[in-house]
């Protein structure tokens, strides 16, 4: 629900908003779970199972391959920019410049616009608005560099 209040989401087209909502729904579905009393190790590689789940359901629901690929790319790249903005990139292969991220998604700025909205929602849900505000300047600068290229 909160994603709908962010300016990044409001700037999306109707179709992009629909895709963003699907990506938000599935982006963490691949994280391991367990009983309340069990300790779950923090999983930093949940993107692939999350993307696979999204693709399977979207295919079953009759979405076009292009839309499925957009959601998959958003999920696979979720977290990259917030980690870079925080200066805490755990996987050095994901320490991408704005131009490298754009190249990784084949220059598709629709994916970047949706990723920006989804990742902000994820960060705010995880650390709150004040946590997001702490990285907002770096975060916005990163995405602004992509949008202006």
Short mmCIF file of N, CA and C in Angstrom, two decimals:
data_model
loop_
_atom_site.label_atom_id
_atom_site.label_comp_id
_atom_site.label_asym_id
_atom_site.label_seq_id
_atom_site.Cartn_x
_atom_site.Cartn_y
_atom_site.Cartn_z
N UNK A 1 0.82 -1.20 0.00
CA UNK A 1 0.00 0.00 0.00
C UNK A 1 0.86 1.26 0.00
N UNK A 2 1.96 1.24 0.77
CA UNK A 2 2.77 2.44 0.91
C UNK A 2 3.44 2.85 -0.41
N UNK A 3 3.77 1.90 -1.26
CA UNK A 3 4.43 2.25 -2.52
C UNK A 3 3.60 3.25 -3.31
N UNK A 4 2.29 3.17 -3.20
CA UNK A 4 1.42 4.05 -3.97
C UNK A 4 1.53 5.51 -3.56
N UNK A 5 2.12 5.79 -2.40
CA UNK A 5 2.24 7.17 -1.92
C UNK A 5 3.55 7.82 -2.35
N UNK A 6 4.46 7.08 -2.91
CA UNK A 6 5.77 7.63 -3.26
C UNK A 6 5.75 8.30 -4.63
N UNK A 7 6.48 9.40 -4.75
CA UNK A 7 6.53 10.14 -6.02
C UNK A 7 7.09 9.25 -7.13
N UNK A 8 8.02 8.36 -6.80
CA UNK A 8 8.60 7.46 -7.81
C UNK A 8 7.51 6.59 -8.44
N UNK A 9 6.55 6.17 -7.64
CA UNK A 9 5.43 5.36 -8.13
C UNK A 9 4.44 6.22 -8.90
N UNK A 10 4.15 7.39 -8.39
CA UNK A 10 3.17 8.28 -9.03
C UNK A 10 3.60 8.68 -10.44
N UNK A 11 4.91 8.74 -10.69
CA UNK A 11 5.43 9.12 -12.02
C UNK A 11 5.34 8.00 -13.05
N UNK A 12 5.03 6.78 -12.61
CA UNK A 12 4.95 5.65 -13.54
C UNK A 12 3.66 5.69 -14.35
N UNK A 13 3.69 5.09 -15.54
CA UNK A 13 2.47 4.93 -16.33
C UNK A 13 1.58 3.89 -15.65
N UNK A 14 0.35 3.78 -16.08
CA UNK A 14 -0.57 2.79 -15.49
C UNK A 14 -0.01 1.38 -15.59
N UNK A 15 0.52 1.05 -16.76
CA UNK A 15 1.10 -0.29 -16.95
C UNK A 15 2.31 -0.50 -16.04
N UNK A 16 3.17 0.50 -15.95
CA UNK A 16 4.35 0.40 -15.09
C UNK A 16 3.95 0.24 -13.62
N UNK A 17 2.88 0.92 -13.22
CA UNK A 17 2.39 0.79 -11.84
C UNK A 17 1.95 -0.65 -11.57
N UNK A 18 1.25 -1.24 -12.51
CA UNK A 18 0.80 -2.63 -12.35
C UNK A 18 2.01 -3.56 -12.21
N UNK A 19 3.00 -3.35 -13.04
CA UNK A 19 4.22 -4.18 -13.01
C UNK A 19 4.96 -3.96 -11.68
N UNK A 20 5.02 -2.72 -11.22
CA UNK A 20 5.69 -2.42 -9.95
C UNK A 20 5.00 -3.13 -8.79
N UNK A 21 3.68 -3.15 -8.79
CA UNK A 21 2.95 -3.80 -7.70
C UNK A 21 3.21 -5.31 -7.69
N UNK A 22 3.32 -5.90 -8.86
CA UNK A 22 3.64 -7.33 -8.92
C UNK A 22 5.07 -7.58 -8.42
N UNK A 23 5.99 -6.72 -8.82
CA UNK A 23 7.38 -6.87 -8.37
C UNK A 23 7.48 -6.71 -6.86
N UNK A 24 6.75 -5.75 -6.29
CA UNK A 24 6.76 -5.56 -4.84
C UNK A 24 6.22 -6.81 -4.14
N UNK A 25 5.18 -7.37 -4.68
CA UNK A 25 4.58 -8.56 -4.09
C UNK A 25 5.57 -9.73 -4.02
N UNK A 26 6.30 -9.93 -5.10
CA UNK A 26 7.16 -11.12 -5.20
C UNK A 26 8.62 -10.90 -4.80
N UNK A 27 9.09 -9.67 -4.63
CA UNK A 27 10.53 -9.42 -4.55
C UNK A 27 11.24 -10.13 -3.39
N UNK A 28 10.54 -10.45 -2.33
CA UNK A 28 11.17 -11.15 -1.21
C UNK A 28 10.59 -12.55 -0.97
N UNK A 29 9.77 -13.03 -1.88
CA UNK A 29 9.12 -14.34 -1.69
C UNK A 29 10.11 -15.49 -1.62
N UNK A 30 11.29 -15.33 -2.17
CA UNK A 30 12.27 -16.41 -2.18
C UNK A 30 13.12 -16.49 -0.93
N UNK A 31 12.85 -15.61 0.04
CA UNK A 31 13.61 -15.67 1.29
C UNK A 31 13.22 -16.91 2.07
N UNK A 32 14.20 -17.53 2.74
CA UNK A 32 13.87 -18.72 3.54
C UNK A 32 12.99 -18.35 4.72
N UNK A 33 12.17 -19.29 5.15
CA UNK A 33 11.30 -19.09 6.31
C UNK A 33 11.48 -20.24 7.27
N UNK A 34 10.88 -20.13 8.41
CA UNK A 34 10.97 -21.20 9.40
C UNK A 34 9.97 -20.95 10.52
N UNK A 35 10.06 -21.78 11.54
CA UNK A 35 9.21 -21.60 12.71
C UNK A 35 9.63 -20.36 13.48
N UNK A 36 8.73 -19.85 14.30
CA UNK A 36 9.02 -18.67 15.10
C UNK A 36 10.29 -18.85 15.94
N UNK A 37 10.49 -20.01 16.46
CA UNK A 37 11.62 -20.23 17.37
C UNK A 37 12.92 -20.57 16.64
N UNK A 38 12.84 -20.85 15.36
CA UNK A 38 14.06 -21.22 14.64
C UNK A 38 14.80 -19.99 14.14
N UNK A 39 16.10 -20.11 14.09
CA UNK A 39 16.92 -19.02 13.59
C UNK A 39 17.11 -19.19 12.09
N UNK A 40 16.79 -18.15 11.35
CA UNK A 40 16.93 -18.17 9.90
C UNK A 40 18.14 -17.31 9.53
N UNK A 41 19.10 -17.88 8.81
CA UNK A 41 20.24 -17.06 8.41
C UNK A 41 19.80 -15.98 7.42
N UNK A 42 20.41 -14.83 7.52
CA UNK A 42 20.07 -13.75 6.60
C UNK A 42 20.49 -14.18 5.21
N UNK A 43 19.55 -14.10 4.28
CA UNK A 43 19.80 -14.60 2.93
C UNK A 43 19.94 -13.44 1.97
N UNK A 44 21.11 -13.34 1.34
CA UNK A 44 21.35 -12.27 0.40
C UNK A 44 21.22 -12.73 -1.04
N UNK A 45 20.80 -13.95 -1.26
CA UNK A 45 20.67 -14.47 -2.63
C UNK A 45 19.25 -14.95 -2.88
N UNK A 46 18.29 -14.28 -2.32
CA UNK A 46 16.89 -14.68 -2.48
C UNK A 46 16.27 -14.16 -3.77
N UNK A 47 16.99 -13.31 -4.50
CA UNK A 47 16.42 -12.68 -5.69
C UNK A 47 16.06 -13.70 -6.77
N UNK A 48 16.90 -14.70 -6.96
CA UNK A 48 16.65 -15.67 -8.03
C UNK A 48 15.39 -16.49 -7.75
N UNK A 49 15.24 -17.10 -6.56
CA UNK A 49 13.98 -17.82 -6.32
C UNK A 49 12.76 -16.89 -6.33
N UNK A 50 12.94 -15.65 -5.88
CA UNK A 50 11.82 -14.69 -5.92
C UNK A 50 11.42 -14.40 -7.36
N UNK A 51 12.40 -14.17 -8.22
CA UNK A 51 12.13 -13.88 -9.63
C UNK A 51 11.50 -15.09 -10.32
N UNK A 52 11.98 -16.28 -9.99
CA UNK A 52 11.41 -17.49 -10.59
C UNK A 52 9.94 -17.68 -10.19
N UNK A 53 9.63 -17.41 -8.93
CA UNK A 53 8.24 -17.50 -8.49
C UNK A 53 7.36 -16.50 -9.23
N UNK A 54 7.84 -15.27 -9.33
CA UNK A 54 7.08 -14.24 -10.03
C UNK A 54 6.83 -14.65 -11.48
N UNK A 55 7.86 -15.13 -12.15
CA UNK A 55 7.73 -15.53 -13.55
C UNK A 55 6.73 -16.67 -13.71
N UNK A 56 6.79 -17.63 -12.81
CA UNK A 56 5.87 -18.78 -12.89
C UNK A 56 4.42 -18.33 -12.73
N UNK A 57 4.17 -17.50 -11.73
CA UNK A 57 2.80 -17.04 -11.51
C UNK A 57 2.32 -16.13 -12.63
N UNK A 58 3.17 -15.22 -13.07
CA UNK A 58 2.76 -14.31 -14.14
C UNK A 58 2.46 -15.06 -15.42
N UNK A 59 3.24 -16.09 -15.71
CA UNK A 59 2.99 -16.91 -16.89
C UNK A 59 1.64 -17.61 -16.76
N UNK A 60 1.40 -18.16 -15.58
CA UNK A 60 0.13 -18.84 -15.30
C UNK A 60 -1.05 -17.88 -15.43
N UNK A 61 -0.84 -16.65 -15.04
CA UNK A 61 -1.90 -15.63 -15.09
C UNK A 61 -2.05 -15.00 -16.48
N UNK A 62 -1.20 -15.38 -17.43
CA UNK A 62 -1.34 -14.91 -18.80
C UNK A 62 -0.65 -13.61 -19.15
N UNK A 63 0.33 -13.19 -18.37
CA UNK A 63 1.06 -11.97 -18.69
C UNK A 63 1.96 -12.19 -19.91
N UNK A 64 2.22 -11.12 -20.62
CA UNK A 64 3.12 -11.17 -21.77
C UNK A 64 4.55 -11.41 -21.29
N UNK A 65 5.34 -12.08 -22.14
CA UNK A 65 6.73 -12.36 -21.79
C UNK A 65 7.50 -11.09 -21.46
N UNK A 66 7.24 -10.02 -22.18
CA UNK A 66 7.93 -8.74 -21.95
C UNK A 66 7.67 -8.23 -20.52
N UNK A 67 6.43 -8.34 -20.07
CA UNK A 67 6.09 -7.90 -18.71
C UNK A 67 6.72 -8.80 -17.66
N UNK A 68 6.75 -10.09 -17.93
CA UNK A 68 7.39 -11.03 -17.02
C UNK A 68 8.87 -10.71 -16.89
N UNK A 69 9.51 -10.46 -18.02
CA UNK A 69 10.94 -10.13 -18.01
C UNK A 69 11.21 -8.83 -17.25
N UNK A 70 10.32 -7.87 -17.36
CA UNK A 70 10.48 -6.62 -16.62
C UNK A 70 10.44 -6.88 -15.12
N UNK A 71 9.46 -7.64 -14.67
CA UNK A 71 9.36 -7.97 -13.24
C UNK A 71 10.59 -8.75 -12.79
N UNK A 72 11.02 -9.70 -13.58
CA UNK A 72 12.20 -10.50 -13.23
C UNK A 72 13.42 -9.59 -13.07
N UNK A 73 13.62 -8.68 -14.01
CA UNK A 73 14.78 -7.77 -13.92
C UNK A 73 14.70 -6.85 -12.72
N UNK A 74 13.51 -6.36 -12.41
CA UNK A 74 13.34 -5.51 -11.23
C UNK A 74 13.71 -6.30 -9.97
N UNK A 75 13.20 -7.50 -9.86
CA UNK A 75 13.48 -8.32 -8.67
C UNK A 75 14.97 -8.67 -8.59
N UNK A 76 15.57 -9.06 -9.69
CA UNK A 76 16.98 -9.45 -9.68
C UNK A 76 17.89 -8.28 -9.31
N UNK A 77 17.46 -7.07 -9.61
CA UNK A 77 18.30 -5.90 -9.36
C UNK A 77 17.86 -5.10 -8.13
N UNK A 78 16.84 -5.56 -7.45
CA UNK A 78 16.39 -4.88 -6.24
C UNK A 78 17.48 -4.96 -5.18
N UNK A 79 17.74 -3.88 -4.54
CA UNK A 79 18.76 -3.86 -3.49
C UNK A 79 20.10 -3.33 -3.94
N UNK A 80 20.39 -3.39 -5.22
CA UNK A 80 21.69 -2.92 -5.70
C UNK A 80 21.89 -1.45 -5.37
N UNK A 81 20.92 -0.62 -5.73
CA UNK A 81 21.10 0.82 -5.58
C UNK A 81 21.10 1.22 -4.11
N UNK A 82 20.20 0.64 -3.31
CA UNK A 82 20.18 1.01 -1.89
C UNK A 82 21.48 0.58 -1.21
N UNK A 83 22.02 -0.57 -1.58
CA UNK A 83 23.31 -1.00 -1.01
C UNK A 83 24.43 -0.03 -1.41
N UNK A 84 24.43 0.39 -2.66
CA UNK A 84 25.45 1.33 -3.13
C UNK A 84 25.29 2.67 -2.40
N UNK A 85 24.05 3.15 -2.28
CA UNK A 85 23.80 4.43 -1.62
C UNK A 85 24.23 4.40 -0.16
N UNK A 86 24.09 3.23 0.49
CA UNK A 86 24.50 3.08 1.89
C UNK A 86 25.99 2.84 2.02
N UNK A 87 26.64 2.53 0.90
CA UNK A 87 28.07 2.20 0.95
C UNK A 87 28.32 0.84 1.56
N UNK A 88 27.35 -0.07 1.45
CA UNK A 88 27.45 -1.40 2.06
C UNK A 88 27.13 -2.50 1.05
N UNK A 89 27.87 -2.55 -0.02
CA UNK A 89 27.65 -3.56 -1.03
C UNK A 89 28.34 -4.84 -0.58
N UNK A 90 27.54 -5.87 -0.32
CA UNK A 90 28.07 -7.14 0.18
C UNK A 90 28.71 -7.95 -0.93
N UNK A 91 28.10 -7.94 -2.11
CA UNK A 91 28.60 -8.70 -3.25
C UNK A 91 29.24 -7.70 -4.22
N UNK A 92 30.55 -7.71 -4.30
CA UNK A 92 31.27 -6.72 -5.11
C UNK A 92 30.88 -6.75 -6.58
N UNK A 93 30.35 -7.88 -7.07
CA UNK A 93 29.91 -7.93 -8.47
C UNK A 93 28.66 -7.08 -8.68
N UNK A 94 28.02 -6.69 -7.58
CA UNK A 94 26.82 -5.85 -7.67
C UNK A 94 27.11 -4.38 -7.42
N UNK A 95 28.38 -4.03 -7.31
CA UNK A 95 28.78 -2.63 -7.11
C UNK A 95 28.87 -1.96 -8.48
N UNK A 96 27.71 -1.67 -9.03
CA UNK A 96 27.61 -1.17 -10.41
C UNK A 96 27.47 0.33 -10.47
N UNK A 97 28.10 0.93 -11.46
CA UNK A 97 27.87 2.35 -11.72
C UNK A 97 26.47 2.49 -12.31
N UNK A 98 25.91 3.69 -12.32
CA UNK A 98 24.60 3.86 -12.95
C UNK A 98 24.58 3.38 -14.40
N UNK A 99 25.65 3.65 -15.14
CA UNK A 99 25.72 3.23 -16.54
C UNK A 99 25.79 1.71 -16.66
N UNK A 100 26.49 1.06 -15.73
CA UNK A 100 26.58 -0.40 -15.75
C UNK A 100 25.22 -1.05 -15.44
N UNK A 101 24.48 -0.46 -14.50
CA UNK A 101 23.15 -0.99 -14.20
C UNK A 101 22.24 -0.83 -15.41
N UNK A 102 22.29 0.32 -16.06
CA UNK A 102 21.47 0.54 -17.26
C UNK A 102 21.84 -0.47 -18.35
N UNK A 103 23.12 -0.71 -18.53
CA UNK A 103 23.56 -1.71 -19.52
C UNK A 103 23.09 -3.11 -19.13
N UNK A 104 23.10 -3.41 -17.83
CA UNK A 104 22.68 -4.73 -17.35
C UNK A 104 21.23 -5.02 -17.71
N UNK A 105 20.40 -3.98 -17.77
CA UNK A 105 18.98 -4.16 -18.14
C UNK A 105 18.76 -3.77 -19.60
N UNK A 106 19.82 -3.88 -20.39
CA UNK A 106 19.77 -3.63 -21.84
C UNK A 106 19.24 -2.25 -22.20
N UNK A 107 19.58 -1.25 -21.37
CA UNK A 107 19.18 0.12 -21.66
C UNK A 107 17.71 0.41 -21.45
N UNK A 108 17.00 -0.50 -20.82
CA UNK A 108 15.56 -0.36 -20.64
C UNK A 108 15.25 0.55 -19.45
N UNK A 109 14.93 1.80 -19.74
CA UNK A 109 14.67 2.76 -18.67
C UNK A 109 13.33 2.51 -17.98
N UNK A 110 12.43 1.78 -18.61
CA UNK A 110 11.19 1.40 -17.93
C UNK A 110 11.52 0.54 -16.72
N UNK A 111 12.43 -0.41 -16.89
CA UNK A 111 12.85 -1.25 -15.78
C UNK A 111 13.45 -0.39 -14.67
N UNK A 112 14.27 0.58 -15.05
CA UNK A 112 14.92 1.46 -14.08
C UNK A 112 13.87 2.28 -13.31
N UNK A 113 12.89 2.82 -14.01
CA UNK A 113 11.83 3.60 -13.34
C UNK A 113 11.07 2.74 -12.34
N UNK A 114 10.71 1.54 -12.74
CA UNK A 114 9.98 0.63 -11.85
C UNK A 114 10.87 0.20 -10.69
N UNK A 115 12.12 -0.11 -10.98
CA UNK A 115 13.08 -0.49 -9.94
C UNK A 115 13.20 0.61 -8.89
N UNK A 116 13.24 1.84 -9.33
CA UNK A 116 13.37 2.96 -8.40
C UNK A 116 12.19 2.99 -7.41
N UNK A 117 10.99 2.79 -7.91
CA UNK A 117 9.81 2.80 -7.04
C UNK A 117 9.80 1.59 -6.11
N UNK A 118 10.08 0.42 -6.66
CA UNK A 118 10.05 -0.81 -5.88
C UNK A 118 11.14 -0.79 -4.80
N UNK A 119 12.34 -0.37 -5.17
CA UNK A 119 13.43 -0.37 -4.21
C UNK A 119 13.20 0.63 -3.09
N UNK A 120 12.61 1.79 -3.42
CA UNK A 120 12.31 2.74 -2.35
C UNK A 120 11.30 2.13 -1.37
N UNK A 121 10.27 1.49 -1.89
CA UNK A 121 9.28 0.85 -1.02
C UNK A 121 9.94 -0.20 -0.14
N UNK A 122 10.86 -0.96 -0.70
CA UNK A 122 11.56 -1.99 0.06
C UNK A 122 12.40 -1.38 1.17
N UNK A 123 13.14 -0.32 0.85
CA UNK A 123 13.98 0.32 1.85
C UNK A 123 13.13 0.91 2.98
N UNK A 124 12.06 1.61 2.62
CA UNK A 124 11.20 2.22 3.63
C UNK A 124 10.55 1.15 4.51
N UNK A 125 10.13 0.04 3.90
CA UNK A 125 9.52 -1.04 4.67
C UNK A 125 10.54 -1.68 5.62
N UNK A 126 11.80 -1.65 5.25
CA UNK A 126 12.84 -2.29 6.06
C UNK A 126 13.37 -1.37 7.17
N UNK A 127 13.67 -0.11 6.82
CA UNK A 127 14.33 0.78 7.78
C UNK A 127 13.53 2.04 8.09
N UNK A 128 12.36 2.19 7.51
CA UNK A 128 11.54 3.36 7.77
C UNK A 128 11.93 4.55 6.90
N UNK A 129 11.08 5.54 6.92
CA UNK A 129 11.31 6.74 6.11
C UNK A 129 12.60 7.46 6.54
N UNK A 130 12.87 7.50 7.84
CA UNK A 130 14.10 8.17 8.31
C UNK A 130 15.34 7.42 7.82
N UNK A 131 15.26 6.09 7.78
CA UNK A 131 16.37 5.31 7.24
C UNK A 131 16.58 5.59 5.76
N UNK A 132 15.47 5.70 5.03
CA UNK A 132 15.58 6.04 3.61
C UNK A 132 16.15 7.44 3.45
N UNK A 133 15.69 8.38 4.26
CA UNK A 133 16.17 9.76 4.14
C UNK A 133 17.67 9.87 4.33
N UNK A 134 18.24 8.95 5.11
CA UNK A 134 19.68 8.95 5.34
C UNK A 134 20.47 8.64 4.07
N UNK A 135 19.86 7.92 3.12
CA UNK A 135 20.56 7.58 1.87
C UNK A 135 19.95 8.28 0.66
N UNK A 136 18.90 9.07 0.88
CA UNK A 136 18.12 9.64 -0.22
C UNK A 136 18.96 10.42 -1.23
N UNK A 137 19.88 11.24 -0.75
CA UNK A 137 20.69 12.05 -1.66
C UNK A 137 21.51 11.18 -2.61
N UNK A 138 22.20 10.18 -2.07
CA UNK A 138 22.99 9.27 -2.92
C UNK A 138 22.08 8.44 -3.83
N UNK A 139 20.96 8.00 -3.27
CA UNK A 139 19.98 7.19 -4.01
C UNK A 139 19.44 7.96 -5.21
N UNK A 140 18.97 9.18 -4.94
CA UNK A 140 18.42 10.00 -6.02
C UNK A 140 19.48 10.34 -7.06
N UNK A 141 20.68 10.64 -6.61
CA UNK A 141 21.76 10.97 -7.53
C UNK A 141 22.06 9.80 -8.47
N UNK A 142 22.07 8.60 -7.93
CA UNK A 142 22.33 7.40 -8.72
C UNK A 142 21.29 7.26 -9.83
N UNK A 143 20.02 7.29 -9.44
CA UNK A 143 18.96 7.13 -10.44
C UNK A 143 18.89 8.31 -11.40
N UNK A 144 19.14 9.52 -10.90
CA UNK A 144 19.11 10.70 -11.77
C UNK A 144 20.17 10.61 -12.87
N UNK A 145 21.32 10.03 -12.53
CA UNK A 145 22.37 9.84 -13.54
C UNK A 145 21.90 8.92 -14.66
N UNK A 146 21.14 7.90 -14.30
CA UNK A 146 20.61 7.00 -15.33
C UNK A 146 19.57 7.70 -16.18
N UNK A 147 18.66 8.39 -15.52
CA UNK A 147 17.57 9.05 -16.25
C UNK A 147 18.08 10.13 -17.21
N UNK A 148 19.18 10.78 -16.85
CA UNK A 148 19.70 11.86 -17.71
C UNK A 148 20.60 11.34 -18.83
N UNK A 149 20.90 10.04 -18.82
CA UNK A 149 21.80 9.50 -19.87
C UNK A 149 21.02 9.14 -21.12
#
